[in-house]
Every structure is written in C-alpha cells, then in structure tokens.
XYZ file of C-alpha atoms in Angstrom:
508
model
C 11.214 11.314 -100.740
C 10.272 8.131 -102.612
C 13.721 6.698 -102.025
C 13.468 7.502 -98.334
C 10.131 5.709 -98.123
C 11.561 2.753 -100.015
C 14.484 2.575 -97.617
C 12.108 2.804 -94.722
C 10.123 -0.235 -95.866
C 12.929 -2.313 -97.327
C 15.480 -2.144 -94.549
C 15.296 -2.288 -90.789
C 15.926 1.279 -89.819
C 17.556 2.726 -86.705
C 17.183 6.380 -85.970
C 20.471 8.127 -85.193
C 21.461 11.702 -84.491
C 24.648 13.335 -85.669
C 25.527 16.422 -83.719
C 27.459 18.985 -85.753
C 27.779 22.693 -86.140
C 24.400 22.917 -87.762
C 22.363 21.136 -85.154
C 20.931 17.631 -85.305
C 20.573 15.700 -88.528
C 17.905 13.035 -88.463
C 18.882 10.039 -90.567
C 18.306 6.346 -90.968
C 21.048 3.756 -91.120
C 20.589 0.257 -92.464
C 21.563 -2.479 -90.028
C 22.104 -6.196 -90.274
C 18.951 -8.021 -89.172
C 21.029 -10.588 -87.320
C 22.867 -8.046 -85.171
C 21.464 -8.019 -81.629
C 19.987 -4.771 -80.482
C 22.079 -2.856 -77.982
C 20.678 -1.102 -74.949
C 21.354 2.227 -76.645
C 19.442 1.129 -79.739
C 16.454 0.274 -77.564
C 16.637 3.639 -75.851
C 16.734 5.430 -79.189
C 13.823 3.397 -80.487
C 11.682 4.298 -77.495
C 12.242 8.040 -77.767
C 9.063 9.956 -78.149
C 10.196 11.684 -81.351
C 8.001 14.243 -83.157
C 6.081 12.986 -86.187
C 8.170 12.636 -89.365
C 6.392 15.393 -91.275
C 7.286 17.913 -88.556
C 11.030 17.163 -88.457
C 12.133 19.578 -91.147
C 15.088 21.125 -89.325
C 16.386 23.333 -92.189
C 13.038 25.092 -92.484
C 12.577 25.581 -88.740
C 13.844 28.573 -86.874
C 17.199 28.332 -85.134
C 15.622 28.629 -81.682
C 13.099 25.885 -82.384
C 15.834 23.650 -83.765
C 18.009 24.198 -80.706
C 15.048 23.563 -78.410
C 14.243 20.265 -80.099
C 17.894 19.278 -80.042
C 18.214 19.920 -76.326
C 14.971 18.033 -75.689
C 16.423 15.028 -77.518
C 19.677 15.276 -75.570
C 17.732 15.536 -72.318
C 15.680 12.447 -73.183
C 18.777 10.504 -74.041
C 20.526 11.587 -70.870
C 17.466 10.906 -68.748
C 17.089 7.430 -70.220
C 20.710 6.644 -69.520
C 20.403 7.884 -65.941
C 17.372 5.652 -65.483
C 19.339 2.792 -66.957
C 22.062 3.362 -64.388
C 19.477 3.322 -61.610
C 18.161 -0.096 -62.645
C 19.290 -3.129 -60.705
C 22.081 -4.884 -62.526
C 21.539 -8.488 -63.565
C 22.186 -10.780 -60.641
C 25.506 -12.245 -61.891
C 27.076 -8.779 -61.948
C 26.395 -8.356 -58.233
C 27.799 -11.688 -57.120
C 31.005 -11.892 -55.164
C 33.157 -14.750 -56.295
C 34.469 -16.759 -53.381
C 37.678 -18.632 -54.138
C 37.027 -18.255 -57.879
C 33.550 -19.817 -57.699
C 30.106 -18.424 -57.049
C 28.521 -19.470 -53.734
C 25.676 -21.981 -53.733
C 23.303 -19.680 -51.833
C 22.802 -15.940 -51.514
C 20.747 -14.184 -48.851
C 17.794 -12.034 -49.971
C 18.083 -8.263 -49.827
C 15.872 -8.027 -46.752
C 17.670 -10.827 -44.918
C 15.674 -13.153 -42.698
C 17.718 -16.297 -43.475
C 20.895 -17.868 -42.187
C 23.336 -19.712 -44.432
C 25.683 -22.546 -43.491
C 28.549 -22.417 -44.157
C 28.816 -18.597 -44.120
C 30.257 -17.007 -47.268
C 33.453 -15.974 -45.509
C 34.281 -19.646 -44.907
C 34.186 -20.517 -48.595
C 37.613 -19.172 -49.533
C 38.701 -22.648 -50.578
C 36.201 -25.376 -51.417
C 38.541 -27.824 -53.102
C 38.287 -31.300 -51.530
C 41.418 -32.090 -49.501
C 42.782 -35.503 -48.705
C 41.033 -35.442 -45.301
C 38.002 -33.523 -44.090
C 36.674 -32.566 -40.698
C 33.126 -33.718 -40.013
C 32.933 -36.743 -42.323
C 31.985 -39.198 -39.601
C 28.748 -41.091 -40.301
C 28.686 -42.237 -36.676
C 27.863 -38.651 -35.707
C 24.880 -38.456 -38.074
C 22.229 -38.717 -35.387
C 18.585 -38.284 -36.317
C 16.734 -35.956 -33.984
C 14.000 -37.665 -32.053
C 10.452 -36.777 -32.769
C 8.859 -34.742 -30.019
C 8.113 -37.418 -27.412
C 5.861 -34.991 -25.581
C 3.626 -34.848 -28.642
C 3.161 -38.607 -28.494
C 2.335 -38.402 -24.782
C -0.238 -35.681 -25.411
C -1.767 -37.712 -28.228
C -1.977 -40.928 -26.177
C -2.807 -39.573 -22.705
C -3.973 -35.964 -22.637
C -6.326 -35.975 -25.624
C -8.362 -38.821 -24.134
C -8.615 -37.323 -20.635
C -9.963 -34.239 -19.004
C -7.117 -31.717 -18.776
C -6.365 -28.018 -18.526
C -4.289 -25.840 -20.845
C -2.803 -22.383 -20.217
C -0.929 -19.902 -22.402
C 1.544 -17.106 -21.785
C 4.248 -15.156 -23.601
C 7.569 -15.118 -21.781
C 9.897 -12.152 -22.483
C 12.865 -14.433 -23.127
C 11.351 -17.807 -24.045
C 8.522 -16.557 -26.215
C 5.099 -18.259 -26.404
C 4.326 -20.957 -23.841
C 1.563 -23.561 -23.774
C 1.141 -25.523 -20.543
C -1.050 -28.639 -20.399
C -1.868 -30.302 -17.058
C -3.639 -33.616 -16.570
C -4.646 -35.220 -13.260
C -4.251 -38.977 -13.113
C -6.592 -39.613 -10.199
C -5.989 -43.347 -9.959
C -2.298 -42.730 -9.293
C -2.621 -39.325 -7.594
C -0.228 -37.766 -10.067
C -0.064 -34.566 -12.077
C 1.236 -34.992 -15.622
C 2.525 -31.722 -17.104
C 3.725 -30.742 -20.596
C 5.319 -27.354 -21.211
C 5.644 -26.402 -24.875
C 8.132 -23.751 -25.872
C 9.484 -22.552 -29.177
C 12.818 -24.274 -28.687
C 11.587 -27.530 -27.138
C 8.870 -29.292 -25.140
C 9.269 -30.560 -21.586
C 7.344 -33.283 -19.795
C 7.199 -34.344 -16.149
C 5.029 -36.300 -13.723
C 4.614 -35.050 -10.131
C 3.071 -36.782 -7.160
C 0.180 -34.824 -5.686
C 1.570 -35.458 -2.196
C 4.500 -33.163 -3.009
C 2.258 -30.128 -2.839
C 0.657 -28.836 0.384
C -1.891 -27.071 -1.808
C -2.705 -27.110 -5.477
C 0.160 -25.483 -7.429
C -0.478 -22.683 -9.870
C 0.284 -22.929 -13.596
C 3.264 -20.605 -13.066
C 4.701 -22.833 -10.362
C 4.359 -25.945 -12.502
C 5.965 -24.209 -15.477
C 8.934 -23.084 -13.372
C 9.350 -26.602 -12.012
C 9.858 -27.794 -15.577
C 11.954 -24.840 -16.727
C 13.741 -22.456 -14.362
C 14.035 -19.851 -17.116
C 10.287 -19.154 -17.090
C 9.784 -15.592 -15.846
C 6.079 -14.935 -16.460
C 3.893 -14.198 -13.454
C 0.575 -15.256 -14.967
C -0.841 -17.740 -17.463
C -4.106 -17.231 -19.320
C -6.643 -20.034 -19.071
C -7.519 -21.676 -22.395
C -11.283 -21.798 -22.625
C -11.574 -22.612 -26.337
C -13.261 -26.019 -26.491
C -11.453 -27.161 -29.632
C -7.975 -26.304 -28.369
C -7.078 -30.017 -28.018
C -7.851 -30.451 -31.717
C -5.532 -27.560 -32.590
C -2.729 -29.009 -30.497
C -3.253 -32.516 -31.881
C -3.194 -31.204 -35.451
C -0.029 -29.299 -34.705
C 1.511 -32.472 -33.290
C 0.690 -34.685 -36.264
C 4.107 -34.164 -37.857
C 5.775 -35.078 -34.571
C 3.869 -38.328 -34.191
C 4.151 -39.655 -37.747
C 7.352 -41.533 -38.654
C 7.074 -40.465 -42.306
C 8.448 -37.447 -44.165
C 7.936 -35.660 -47.461
C 10.450 -33.299 -49.070
C 10.546 -31.270 -52.256
C 13.308 -31.548 -54.858
C 14.024 -28.625 -57.202
C 16.211 -28.696 -60.300
C 18.041 -25.398 -60.974
C 19.857 -25.011 -64.274
C 22.555 -22.469 -65.007
C 21.343 -18.834 -65.122
C 17.964 -19.672 -63.597
C 17.237 -17.090 -60.937
C 13.441 -17.003 -60.579
C 10.813 -19.330 -59.206
C 9.172 -19.524 -62.629
C 12.425 -20.612 -64.300
C 13.170 -23.299 -61.721
C 9.647 -24.737 -61.699
C 9.448 -24.810 -65.509
C 12.145 -27.446 -66.033
C 10.812 -30.615 -67.651
C 13.966 -32.487 -68.671
C 16.395 -34.200 -66.311
C 20.108 -34.351 -66.984
C 22.074 -37.539 -66.350
C 23.779 -35.869 -63.374
C 20.411 -34.973 -61.833
C 19.123 -38.515 -62.378
C 22.245 -39.793 -60.663
C 21.499 -37.701 -57.575
C 17.864 -38.886 -57.543
C 18.989 -42.516 -57.660
C 21.322 -41.766 -54.769
C 18.439 -40.414 -52.659
C 15.944 -43.161 -53.381
C 14.211 -45.392 -55.869
C 12.023 -44.157 -58.698
C 8.625 -45.825 -58.226
C 5.422 -45.856 -60.222
C 2.653 -44.038 -58.378
C -0.176 -46.126 -59.832
C -1.071 -48.591 -57.101
C 1.826 -47.582 -54.839
C 1.147 -48.869 -51.318
C 3.838 -47.079 -49.270
C 3.773 -43.593 -47.776
C 2.620 -41.411 -50.662
C 3.222 -37.955 -49.210
C 0.002 -36.530 -50.622
C 0.582 -37.794 -54.184
C -2.193 -39.425 -56.202
C -1.693 -43.189 -56.507
C -4.994 -43.911 -58.263
C -5.721 -41.495 -61.106
C -2.296 -40.158 -62.105
C -3.142 -36.536 -61.360
C 0.266 -35.889 -59.767
C 2.383 -37.586 -62.413
C 3.298 -41.190 -63.067
C 6.538 -41.481 -61.065
C 8.113 -40.299 -57.830
C 11.208 -40.965 -55.748
C 10.746 -42.946 -52.536
C 13.049 -44.451 -49.927
C 13.117 -46.054 -46.488
C 15.727 -44.717 -44.109
C 16.333 -46.041 -40.590
C 12.722 -47.150 -40.184
C 11.280 -43.984 -41.724
C 9.488 -43.704 -45.058
C 10.345 -40.694 -47.227
C 8.506 -39.497 -50.340
C 10.141 -36.857 -52.530
C 8.105 -34.347 -54.517
C 10.406 -34.038 -57.548
C 9.464 -30.919 -59.505
C 10.394 -32.402 -62.882
C 8.169 -35.442 -62.266
C 5.111 -33.453 -61.216
C 2.673 -32.365 -63.966
C 3.814 -29.498 -66.217
C 1.073 -27.116 -67.386
C 1.574 -25.246 -70.658
C 0.757 -21.556 -70.396
C 1.042 -21.488 -66.603
C 4.260 -19.621 -65.721
C 3.715 -20.263 -62.009
C 3.285 -24.034 -62.482
C 0.717 -24.213 -59.715
C 0.389 -27.981 -60.060
C 4.015 -28.340 -58.994
C 4.022 -25.559 -56.440
C 0.915 -27.005 -54.820
C 3.049 -29.858 -53.487
C 6.528 -28.390 -53.131
C 5.188 -25.117 -51.713
C 3.454 -27.074 -48.954
C 6.599 -28.920 -47.922
C 8.649 -27.698 -44.990
C 12.071 -28.580 -46.414
C 13.307 -28.891 -50.006
C 16.524 -29.996 -51.673
C 17.870 -27.994 -54.622
C 20.192 -29.553 -57.185
C 22.249 -26.942 -59.044
C 23.561 -27.660 -62.498
C 25.915 -24.766 -62.999
C 27.391 -21.942 -60.924
C 24.182 -19.933 -60.528
C 23.470 -19.298 -56.817
C 20.123 -20.041 -55.211
C 18.332 -17.159 -53.496
C 16.958 -18.184 -50.108
C 13.541 -16.614 -50.692
C 13.118 -17.295 -54.414
C 10.350 -19.864 -53.809
C 7.427 -17.989 -52.291
C 5.759 -20.154 -49.670
C 4.394 -19.840 -46.148
C 5.567 -23.374 -45.345
C 9.032 -23.780 -46.874
C 11.493 -22.929 -44.120
C 14.708 -24.644 -45.173
C 16.648 -25.569 -48.326
C 19.560 -27.943 -48.783
C 21.495 -26.977 -51.913
C 23.733 -29.480 -53.710
C 26.084 -28.657 -56.593
C 28.210 -31.145 -58.500
C 31.852 -30.087 -58.744
C 35.130 -31.506 -59.952
C 36.623 -33.967 -57.504
C 39.834 -35.984 -57.264
C 40.621 -38.336 -60.137
C 40.665 -41.371 -57.835
C 36.949 -40.844 -57.114
C 36.016 -40.634 -60.768
C 36.258 -36.849 -60.883
C 32.847 -36.252 -59.254
C 32.258 -34.440 -55.985
C 29.308 -32.661 -54.386
C 29.324 -29.340 -52.574
C 26.550 -28.808 -50.011
C 25.144 -25.694 -48.361
C 22.107 -25.056 -46.150
C 19.823 -22.054 -45.687
C 16.851 -21.614 -43.339
C 14.671 -18.878 -41.965
C 16.327 -17.016 -39.132
C 13.933 -18.372 -36.486
C 14.800 -21.996 -37.320
C 17.259 -23.360 -34.729
C 20.496 -24.911 -36.036
C 20.433 -28.671 -36.563
C 22.865 -31.451 -37.313
C 24.733 -33.208 -38.688
C 27.438 -30.569 -39.011
C 28.682 -29.828 -42.515
C 32.238 -31.028 -43.141
C 34.961 -28.431 -43.584
C 35.185 -27.838 -46.497
C 31.582 -28.866 -47.344
C 32.584 -31.324 -50.079
C 31.539 -34.972 -50.439
C 33.355 -37.402 -52.709
C 31.724 -40.576 -51.354
C 28.180 -40.991 -52.700
C 27.050 -43.348 -49.914
C 28.269 -40.886 -47.290
C 26.479 -38.066 -49.111
C 23.217 -40.027 -49.042
C 23.535 -40.654 -45.304
C 24.268 -36.994 -44.669
C 21.507 -35.564 -46.881
C 18.699 -37.803 -45.586
C 19.700 -37.222 -41.970
C 19.978 -33.479 -42.561
C 16.576 -33.322 -44.287
C 14.824 -35.135 -41.436
C 16.478 -33.021 -38.753
C 15.709 -29.876 -40.729
C 11.972 -30.565 -40.694
C 11.930 -31.403 -36.993
C 13.859 -28.223 -36.262
C 11.642 -26.091 -38.520
C 8.589 -26.942 -36.449
C 10.246 -25.215 -33.516
C 10.151 -21.941 -35.429
C 7.470 -19.331 -35.860
C 4.688 -21.804 -36.532
C 4.555 -22.689 -32.852
C 3.987 -18.999 -32.087
C 0.999 -19.075 -34.426
C -0.404 -22.111 -32.620
C -0.150 -20.360 -29.261
C -1.744 -17.240 -30.707
C -4.591 -19.218 -32.308
C -5.402 -20.908 -29.000
C -5.241 -17.634 -27.078
C -7.299 -15.605 -29.563
C -9.994 -18.239 -29.921
C -10.195 -18.622 -26.160
C -10.795 -14.898 -25.885
C -13.468 -15.101 -28.601
C -15.143 -17.936 -26.738
C -15.306 -15.857 -23.570
C -16.832 -12.884 -25.386
C -19.810 -15.051 -26.310
C -21.069 -14.576 -22.759
C -20.549 -18.183 -21.716
C -19.776 -18.495 -17.985
C -16.106 -19.203 -17.406
C -16.369 -22.666 -15.958
C -14.027 -24.680 -18.124
C -10.461 -24.529 -16.856
C -8.810 -24.997 -20.203
C -8.998 -27.446 -23.039
C -10.393 -30.812 -22.145
C -11.920 -33.940 -23.504
C -15.278 -35.140 -22.188
C -15.302 -36.598 -18.709
C -17.929 -39.190 -17.761
C -18.605 -37.679 -14.353
C -18.381 -34.032 -13.316
C -17.590 -33.187 -9.715
C -19.054 -30.027 -8.290
C -16.725 -28.651 -5.685
C -17.112 -25.808 -3.258
C -15.093 -22.616 -3.416
C -12.817 -23.722 -0.628
C -11.872 -27.046 -2.177
C -8.543 -26.795 -3.970
C -8.253 -30.252 -5.434
C -5.881 -30.836 -8.359
C -8.815 -30.456 -10.698
C -8.923 -26.738 -9.949
C -5.680 -25.205 -11.126
C -5.068 -21.500 -10.844
C -3.478 -19.517 -13.620
C -1.452 -16.978 -11.653
C 1.453 -17.251 -9.267
C -0.542 -16.285 -6.179
C -2.004 -19.758 -5.894
C -5.588 -18.453 -5.807
C -7.954 -20.718 -7.655
C -9.571 -18.908 -10.564
C -11.641 -21.920 -11.531
C -14.253 -22.764 -8.954
C -16.438 -25.317 -10.672
C -15.700 -27.716 -13.464
C -18.122 -28.547 -16.177
C -17.873 -30.923 -19.056
C -17.923 -29.538 -22.613
C -21.438 -30.844 -23.059
C -22.617 -28.651 -20.189
C -20.820 -25.634 -21.602
C -22.516 -25.882 -24.917
C-alpha cells in the first residue's frame, strides 16, 4: 500500500484497465511527462470512477464486479460515441482543390457567395497569359448621383416622399419635388438595385399624376398599385444620413491579417506582429503614415491623442482618399480575447481585405458584424521565376444580397504584377462598398421611414403633410378640387389623398 501511494505521488499516473478472464484489473502505469496526452487518455482521466477505497475487486462479489466492469465499458463506449459525434477540426473537412486549400469557405448556413466558385479552382497556377488582366477595364462605379441631387435640391425644398414594397423589385422610396419657377416635377425613385432620377414638365400631364404613375414612368417593372405617404417629419434626415456614403468621395476599409491555422475571429484579431510579406502588401496598398497631426481623411481614427494607435495606411486613388483600418496597427488589449478596440473600427467597416499567410481558408462569416458585407482575400503563392517567384491569388466573398461588382477576377485569379494587383484591389474595394449599399440596408431604411410614419400618424396628428419635406416659407391653402402638383396622390386612381398642405411648423 505504501509503495502504491509512493508511486501515486512520485509519477504521473494514468489509469488503465486490463480485461482478462478474471474481470477488470485496476492499475497505474508510469508515463513520460513529455508525452502528449492522447484523446483516449483524456477520456480515461475523465471517467467518473468509484473512490479508490471501494475498488477492491477480489473481495467483491462476482455480480458486483461484472456490473462495475460493464459500467466502465459503457462509459468508455459512450465517450467514444460522443467523440465521434463532435465536429472534426476544420482542416479535416476541407476539400483540396487542385492540391491546395481554397482561400474562402462558405459558412454552414450559407448566405454568402464566393467568386470564383470552388469548382473553378481546379488549377490556380499562373499561366503565361491570363484572361481579365486588362487595367483599362477597371472602371470605378460612380457614386449614386441621385443621392447628390437629393442632398443639393430635395433636402432644401418642400417635397413629398412615398414608400411601397414591390413583389419583384423589393422596397421602393419615391421622392417628388415641384420646381415651381420652372414648372417641373423632379422625381427620384430608390430601389434596392439602383436609383433613378428624372425631370418632367408639368404641361405633360392633364392632371396631377399619382405616385404610382410617376414610379412607372421611371421604371416599367414597377407593379405596385399603391404607395404609402411618408408623414414622418424627420424622414429627410434619415434619407440624407443614408446617402452620406454616396456623397462623400472618401472610403475606409479594414485589413485583417490571418496566419496559418487561424480559424476564429479571436485568433485573427489577436495578431500583433507583421511579417515581411504582410508589410510588402501594405506598402503596395498605400503609405504608412503617422496619425498624430494627420490632416487627410482619417476614417474615424484619432489624430490627436493616439487612442487608435500611432500609425495607419493611407492612399489617394483616382481623386479618392482611402484610409485603411489595419488590425495589427490598432491598439491591442491584453486580457481581451475579443479585442474590442480593433473590432470597434473594422467591425463598422463595410468591406475588409484579408491577407492570408498560409493555406488556412477564411470563413465568410467568421467576423461577426452587422456592417461587414464583403471580404477580399489575398494569399501569396509561388509564381514564375521571372517575376521573382512571388504571385498573389485573390478571391471575393459577399453576403448573398450584395449584387456582383467589377472588375472581373482574371482566370485563373492570379496576379504576378504588383502594380496591376494594386489597381485591381483598390478598384474592387471601392466598387464593393458602393455595391454593398444596394443590399439589405436599403430595405431597413425603407422600413424605418414607413414604421416611423405610421407611428407619427398614431399620435392623432391630422394627416396634412404629404410626405417628408423641408420648411417652406409660404403655405398655400388649396380647395379640395384643386389638383396642383403640390397635392400628389399615393394610389393609381389619381384621387388626391392630400387636400391641404401645411409646413412642419404648423404640424408640430
């Protein structure tokens, strides 16, 4: 007994069971402290074994001994079944495409598209010539010109807004402004996929057109029969706020650094060191600048007190200023696995670039954010000797409601020219953000306007205001029979729902 206790305290012990003709023999075996524990060792260690002083098998009855033996076997078997039910580590589930792991994998629940699709990645070696490597085709998508028109014209004038949900086009927001001095109707129709703008002469209409008629004049695919009048007084502020990204010429993007075998958000956001290859990509994208006293577009970073780090990456590209939120340059907080200081900026970006150092794929939904809609993933690979042996493979993933955007990835998606890669990545990042704003967020804007308009009406305020409007110096009181352009109807019948107009001051 004393020797057994001595062995128990002097050596790391592992409980093992030898099954023979006489039942189970409980023993301890000495193991090397440096040997890694196996999964089976862990299972055995976690068994809920009876206390040591009650494990005297020779003195127990045969039935009790058999019962305890079968209980042990059942626990072992049950643990191994549970082990088989566990999800295997991610690398074991990956399908190798052409001998290499893909840059991006879709989440289990889907909801993202990937370009190029996995089935197109059978061969990603850079050939002598590639389809799609034409910088002349790298066109930057124009900012929403309708947003600029609304900001410059509509927001400063009295105008009406209407909302509807079309079965095929989705949410619609129609804004109509009367330019009395020129006898013209200026109309903007916002849809999920685009915005349309037109100016109509009032003389074209024998009577005041309805909101449905105006919408169909801009887009023949509109099928709704009725628009709801927006009566929420602050609707213009909501629309203007939504349009801010479309009016500004500046952009901000996140940059994430993913090392080999990093699968989680916590792992990726915890990196503090930058490899030479990663620094090379950063220098390709822009210039590393000191934030203290920086006078350019800062993208929400602190340029006075150093609370967002001391450096950042900045560039000017075709008249646009771009600030990059580089995760490794943002403050690192010890003891914070979520790295909220870093996620506060990158999680509020719309688009982020991921640099992969190693063959570990990036999961489309690994970074939890309501704002991040698109990721460009770049991985350094072996290229031809004449280019110095360096090449970059690129892939793109975005939420399924984000429309496709250019420039088109080359086939195969490999870049060996660093200047061409820079042109492609910056153009793709800008177009990605513009395209992302055509996604679900527009639906939320339409819903916010519609819900708040309904709440405004439930306050018991008379329904006099025909939509969202800015203050008008003089309010005209018209009779019921007057159907001037200031009294737009919301349905397709042409009947005027709005009899009298009142300025916001009168409503409140």
